[in-house]
Amino acid sequence: MRGYISYFIKGMAIGIANAIPGVSGGTIAFVLGIYEKLTYAISILPNALIKLKWDDIKESLKILIPVALGAVISIVLFLKLINYTFTYYPIPTRIFFVGLILGSFPFITKTVEEFNFKVFTAFFIGAFIMAVFVYFDINKPIGETTYSGGFSIIYGIKLFLCGIAAAVAMVIPGISGSLLLLILGEYENISYFISSFLDTFNFQLLMPLVFLGLGIIIGIFTISKLVTILIKKYKSVLFGFVLGIIIVSFLSLWPNISSLSISMLASTVISMCAGFLAAIAMEKI
């Protein structure tokens, strides 16, 4: 039971991260110590279902169900709150995730079993790729929805492809799936679909989410299989690459605090400490 609760709580953290542009759910999964287990559980499930390997199905669902429930519930419960804090208190919100990553650094470094030339090369490649991504980051403010009220199959296909792209970004640490949706021009719309559907239960708003969800599911299962293969064959090199991504991601999250008022600076420090303590607590769950 303790394991299920642990996966559920960590799933909530992943869900919250995926809802915030600029914060990577894959990074949060990585720093909380469930990235490898999660990608493996996702990658073996399709084959296990096709071949009816009940032991593999049970082992996979034991991880995926509590993590997925935690992620979905956190998004449903906190989406409006997340959008509000990210819009009106972006610095404390970002600093919380900075603290979360800082508190997880001891664990992150342990994931690389040996440091050699290949690992260092992978580290710098990962850091460079993430630096390029950060450089071209077009974080526009979260504003009013651009949804016009009409839905077509063409728009559904676009949402399906956006779902695949976002899923790939969600799985790869350091790249934010919600930021990618923001870049593709659909973050505000999707936030609107979810929030409005929960408020009104208007099933016309459910159709766009179905197309998006199908894309996310296909994208997650496809990229998780690839990640699992790479972990088996090149674990230290892959995690060195991921470590480079996370280091630059951590630097990109650090906001400009030079012009903050005393009260806002105090809340920012408290927020970072809360993130730091949350990482330590979740590693012990």
C-alpha positions as a Python dict, from the first residue, in 0.01 Angstrom:
ca = {
    (1, 'M'): (0, 0, 0),
    (2, 'R'): (285, 238, 82),
    (3, 'G'): (423, 189, -270),
    (4, 'Y'): (90, 281, -429),
    (5, 'I'): (63, 596, -215),
    (6, 'S'): (419, 691, -308),
    (7, 'Y'): (352, 652, -681),
    (8, 'F'): (24, 844, -645),
    (9, 'I'): (190, 1142, -473),
    (10, 'K'): (474, 1148, -725),
    (11, 'G'): (218, 1123, -1005),
    (12, 'M'): (50, 1435, -866),
    (13, 'A'): (384, 1619, -879),
    (14, 'I'): (436, 1507, -1240),
    (15, 'G'): (84, 1621, -1333),
    (16, 'I'): (135, 1964, -1179),
    (17, 'A'): (468, 2003, -1361),
    (18, 'N'): (314, 1904, -1695),
    (19, 'A'): (51, 2175, -1652),
    (20, 'I'): (309, 2454, -1615),
    (21, 'P'): (481, 2589, -1928),
    (22, 'G'): (857, 2569, -1892),
    (23, 'V'): (854, 2287, -1633),
    (24, 'S'): (916, 1930, -1749),
    (25, 'G'): (715, 1639, -1613),
    (26, 'G'): (995, 1409, -1729),
    (27, 'T'): (1242, 1605, -1517),
    (28, 'I'): (1017, 1574, -1211),
    (29, 'A'): (981, 1198, -1270),
    (30, 'F'): (1359, 1176, -1300),
    (31, 'V'): (1441, 1374, -986),
    (32, 'L'): (1178, 1182, -785),
    (33, 'G'): (1343, 852, -874),
    (34, 'I'): (1067, 688, -1080),
    (35, 'Y'): (1169, 781, -1435),
    (36, 'E'): (1331, 448, -1523),
    (37, 'K'): (1052, 241, -1363),
    (38, 'L'): (784, 455, -1527),
    (39, 'T'): (922, 439, -1882),
    (40, 'Y'): (979, 63, -1845),
    (41, 'A'): (625, 6, -1718),
    (42, 'I'): (483, 202, -2012),
    (43, 'S'): (704, 30, -2270),
    (44, 'I'): (616, -331, -2172),
    (45, 'L'): (239, -281, -2140),
    (46, 'P'): (133, -296, -2511),
    (47, 'N'): (323, -619, -2578),
    (48, 'A'): (202, -767, -2249),
    (49, 'L'): (-161, -690, -2338),
    (50, 'I'): (-126, -839, -2688),
    (51, 'K'): (39, -1159, -2563),
    (52, 'L'): (-165, -1170, -2240),
    (53, 'K'): (141, -1180, -2016),
    (54, 'W'): (-51, -1131, -1693),
    (55, 'D'): (256, -1096, -1470),
    (56, 'D'): (392, -813, -1688),
    (57, 'I'): (49, -650, -1707),
    (58, 'K'): (14, -659, -1328),
    (59, 'E'): (367, -527, -1277),
    (60, 'S'): (313, -244, -1524),
    (61, 'L'): (-29, -137, -1395),
    (62, 'K'): (97, -144, -1036),
    (63, 'I'): (304, 162, -1129),
    (64, 'L'): (99, 322, -1407),
    (65, 'I'): (-243, 331, -1238),
    (66, 'P'): (-141, 526, -923),
    (67, 'V'): (91, 758, -1121),
    (68, 'A'): (-175, 827, -1387),
    (69, 'L'): (-445, 880, -1124),
    (70, 'G'): (-222, 1120, -932),
    (71, 'A'): (-134, 1314, -1248),
    (72, 'V'): (-494, 1340, -1372),
    (73, 'I'): (-634, 1435, -1031),
    (74, 'S'): (-367, 1701, -976),
    (75, 'I'): (-434, 1855, -1318),
    (76, 'V'): (-811, 1853, -1262),
    (77, 'L'): (-787, 1995, -909),
    (78, 'F'): (-507, 2243, -956),
    (79, 'L'): (-517, 2355, -1321),
    (80, 'K'): (-685, 2688, -1246),
    (81, 'L'): (-469, 2742, -939),
    (82, 'I'): (-154, 2660, -1137),
    (83, 'N'): (-250, 2899, -1415),
    (84, 'Y'): (-328, 3167, -1157),
    (85, 'T'): (0, 3131, -964),
    (86, 'F'): (205, 3102, -1282),
    (87, 'T'): (40, 3415, -1422),
    (88, 'Y'): (41, 3636, -1111),
    (89, 'Y'): (325, 3481, -908),
    (90, 'P'): (558, 3336, -1173),
    (91, 'I'): (879, 3383, -974),
    (92, 'P'): (779, 3193, -655),
    (93, 'T'): (621, 2923, -875),
    (94, 'R'): (938, 2874, -1080),
    (95, 'I'): (1157, 2896, -770),
    (96, 'F'): (957, 2614, -610),
    (97, 'F'): (1066, 2385, -895),
    (98, 'V'): (1422, 2515, -867),
    (99, 'G'): (1415, 2406, -502),
    (100, 'L'): (1268, 2071, -603),
    (101, 'I'): (1556, 2008, -844),
    (102, 'L'): (1817, 2132, -594),
    (103, 'G'): (1686, 1897, -328),
    (104, 'S'): (1710, 1610, -574),
    (105, 'F'): (2067, 1672, -696),
    (106, 'P'): (2220, 1398, -475),
    (107, 'F'): (1987, 1142, -630),
    (108, 'I'): (2032, 1275, -984),
    (109, 'T'): (2411, 1237, -974),
    (110, 'K'): (2380, 879, -845),
    (111, 'T'): (2190, 775, -1157),
    (112, 'V'): (2512, 795, -1360),
    (113, 'E'): (2698, 479, -1260),
    (114, 'E'): (3032, 582, -1410),
    (115, 'F'): (3178, 900, -1554),
    (116, 'N'): (3392, 854, -1865),
    (117, 'F'): (3454, 1033, -2193),
    (118, 'K'): (3130, 905, -2350),
    (119, 'V'): (2924, 1017, -2051),
    (120, 'F'): (3085, 1363, -2045),
    (121, 'T'): (3032, 1396, -2421),
    (122, 'A'): (2665, 1299, -2380),
    (123, 'F'): (2637, 1547, -2092),
    (124, 'F'): (2761, 1839, -2304),
    (125, 'I'): (2544, 1737, -2600),
    (126, 'G'): (2238, 1729, -2373),
    (127, 'A'): (2331, 2065, -2221),
    (128, 'F'): (2383, 2219, -2566),
    (129, 'I'): (2050, 2091, -2702),
    (130, 'M'): (1865, 2221, -2396),
    (131, 'A'): (2048, 2556, -2422),
    (132, 'V'): (1929, 2591, -2783),
    (133, 'F'): (1575, 2503, -2673),
    (134, 'V'): (1590, 2763, -2396),
    (135, 'Y'): (1733, 3025, -2634),
    (136, 'F'): (1437, 2984, -2869),
    (137, 'D'): (1191, 2963, -2581),
    (138, 'I'): (892, 3179, -2673),
    (139, 'N'): (714, 3179, -2338),
    (140, 'K'): (424, 3406, -2418),
    (141, 'P'): (200, 3492, -2121),
    (142, 'I'): (-97, 3270, -2050),
    (143, 'G'): (-391, 3478, -2162),
    (144, 'E'): (-737, 3447, -2302),
    (145, 'T'): (-828, 3143, -2507),
    (146, 'T'): (-814, 3167, -2884),
    (147, 'Y'): (-1074, 2891, -2930),
    (148, 'S'): (-1341, 3007, -3175),
    (149, 'G'): (-1611, 2761, -3066),
    (150, 'G'): (-1606, 2543, -3378),
    (151, 'F'): (-1458, 2193, -3408),
    (152, 'S'): (-1356, 2009, -3724),
    (153, 'I'): (-1175, 1688, -3806),
    (154, 'I'): (-883, 1896, -3935),
    (155, 'Y'): (-855, 2067, -3598),
    (156, 'G'): (-888, 1727, -3430),
    (157, 'I'): (-594, 1596, -3635),
    (158, 'K'): (-391, 1900, -3533),
    (159, 'L'): (-469, 1830, -3166),
    (160, 'F'): (-378, 1464, -3220),
    (161, 'L'): (-37, 1563, -3360),
    (162, 'C'): (7, 1818, -3081),
    (163, 'G'): (-64, 1539, -2833),
    (164, 'I'): (210, 1321, -2985),
    (165, 'A'): (459, 1610, -2976),
    (166, 'A'): (367, 1700, -2617),
    (167, 'A'): (392, 1336, -2507),
    (168, 'V'): (745, 1306, -2646),
    (169, 'A'): (837, 1625, -2460),
    (170, 'M'): (674, 1497, -2140),
    (171, 'V'): (883, 1178, -2144),
    (172, 'I'): (1216, 1346, -2223),
    (173, 'P'): (1347, 1523, -1909),
    (174, 'G'): (1411, 1894, -1944),
    (175, 'I'): (1161, 1962, -2222),
    (176, 'S'): (821, 2090, -2116),
    (177, 'G'): (520, 1935, -2288),
    (178, 'S'): (299, 2228, -2190),
    (179, 'L'): (560, 2473, -2321),
    (180, 'L'): (559, 2288, -2652),
    (181, 'L'): (178, 2320, -2662),
    (182, 'L'): (225, 2690, -2588),
    (183, 'I'): (465, 2719, -2882),
    (184, 'L'): (219, 2530, -3105),
    (185, 'G'): (-54, 2774, -3003),
    (186, 'E'): (-281, 2527, -2823),
    (187, 'Y'): (-195, 2561, -2452),
    (188, 'E'): (-461, 2824, -2382),
    (189, 'N'): (-722, 2630, -2581),
    (190, 'I'): (-653, 2303, -2399),
    (191, 'S'): (-663, 2478, -2061),
    (192, 'Y'): (-996, 2625, -2168),
    (193, 'F'): (-1133, 2286, -2278),
    (194, 'I'): (-1042, 2120, -1947),
    (195, 'S'): (-1155, 2403, -1719),
    (196, 'S'): (-1480, 2468, -1906),
    (197, 'F'): (-1570, 2099, -1931),
    (198, 'L'): (-1522, 2057, -1556),
    (199, 'D'): (-1736, 2365, -1493),
    (200, 'T'): (-2022, 2293, -1737),
    (201, 'F'): (-1988, 1926, -1844),
    (202, 'N'): (-2044, 2042, -2201),
    (203, 'F'): (-1962, 1727, -2399),
    (204, 'Q'): (-1887, 1931, -2711),
    (205, 'L'): (-1568, 2032, -2531),
    (206, 'L'): (-1481, 1665, -2474),
    (207, 'M'): (-1416, 1586, -2841),
    (208, 'P'): (-1100, 1801, -2872),
    (209, 'L'): (-967, 1639, -2553),
    (210, 'V'): (-1028, 1291, -2698),
    (211, 'F'): (-813, 1369, -3005),
    (212, 'L'): (-543, 1523, -2784),
    (213, 'G'): (-555, 1229, -2544),
    (214, 'L'): (-513, 972, -2823),
    (215, 'G'): (-204, 1157, -2947),
    (216, 'I'): (-59, 1171, -2596),
    (217, 'I'): (-113, 798, -2538),
    (218, 'I'): (46, 696, -2869),
    (219, 'G'): (338, 937, -2820),
    (220, 'I'): (409, 823, -2463),
    (221, 'F'): (409, 451, -2548),
    (222, 'T'): (630, 503, -2854),
    (223, 'I'): (899, 717, -2691),
    (224, 'S'): (899, 514, -2366),
    (225, 'K'): (986, 201, -2563),
    (226, 'L'): (1283, 380, -2719),
    (227, 'V'): (1398, 517, -2382),
    (228, 'T'): (1379, 168, -2226),
    (229, 'I'): (1596, 21, -2502),
    (230, 'L'): (1853, 299, -2455),
    (231, 'I'): (1856, 248, -2077),
    (232, 'K'): (1931, -122, -2121),
    (233, 'K'): (2217, -66, -2365),
    (234, 'Y'): (2359, 278, -2279),
    (235, 'K'): (2235, 362, -1929),
    (236, 'S'): (2523, 580, -1808),
    (237, 'V'): (2553, 760, -2142),
    (238, 'L'): (2177, 824, -2158),
    (239, 'F'): (2161, 951, -1800),
    (240, 'G'): (2468, 1167, -1864),
    (241, 'F'): (2277, 1319, -2156),
    (242, 'V'): (1970, 1370, -1935),
    (243, 'L'): (2184, 1521, -1660),
    (244, 'G'): (2312, 1784, -1905),
    (245, 'I'): (1953, 1865, -2001),
    (246, 'I'): (1845, 1896, -1638),
    (247, 'I'): (2136, 2124, -1539),
    (248, 'V'): (2050, 2374, -1814),
    (249, 'S'): (1678, 2332, -1742),
    (250, 'F'): (1751, 2423, -1380),
    (251, 'L'): (1939, 2736, -1490),
    (252, 'S'): (1659, 2831, -1730),
    (253, 'L'): (1402, 2816, -1450),
    (254, 'W'): (1599, 3064, -1236),
    (255, 'P'): (1416, 3399, -1268),
    (256, 'N'): (1546, 3754, -1232),
    (257, 'I'): (1499, 3841, -862),
    (258, 'S'): (1699, 4164, -856),
    (259, 'S'): (1394, 4391, -862),
    (260, 'L'): (1176, 4204, -611),
    (261, 'S'): (1023, 4371, -309),
    (262, 'I'): (1118, 4246, 39),
    (263, 'S'): (787, 4063, 81),
    (264, 'M'): (810, 3897, -261),
    (265, 'L'): (1174, 3804, -200),
    (266, 'A'): (1073, 3644, 132),
    (267, 'S'): (795, 3444, -36),
    (268, 'T'): (1040, 3337, -307),
    (269, 'V'): (1288, 3207, -48),
    (270, 'I'): (1007, 3024, 132),
    (271, 'S'): (892, 2876, -199),
    (272, 'M'): (1241, 2746, -281),
    (273, 'C'): (1277, 2595, 67),
    (274, 'A'): (936, 2430, 25),
    (275, 'G'): (1047, 2277, -306),
    (276, 'F'): (1376, 2162, -153),
    (277, 'L'): (1201, 1996, 142),
    (278, 'A'): (935, 1844, -87),
    (279, 'A'): (1208, 1673, -294),
    (280, 'I'): (1372, 1528, 15),
    (281, 'A'): (1036, 1413, 154),
    (282, 'M'): (926, 1248, -172),
    (283, 'E'): (1257, 1062, -206),
    (284, 'K'): (1189, 904, 135),
    (285, 'I'): (827, 805, 57),
}
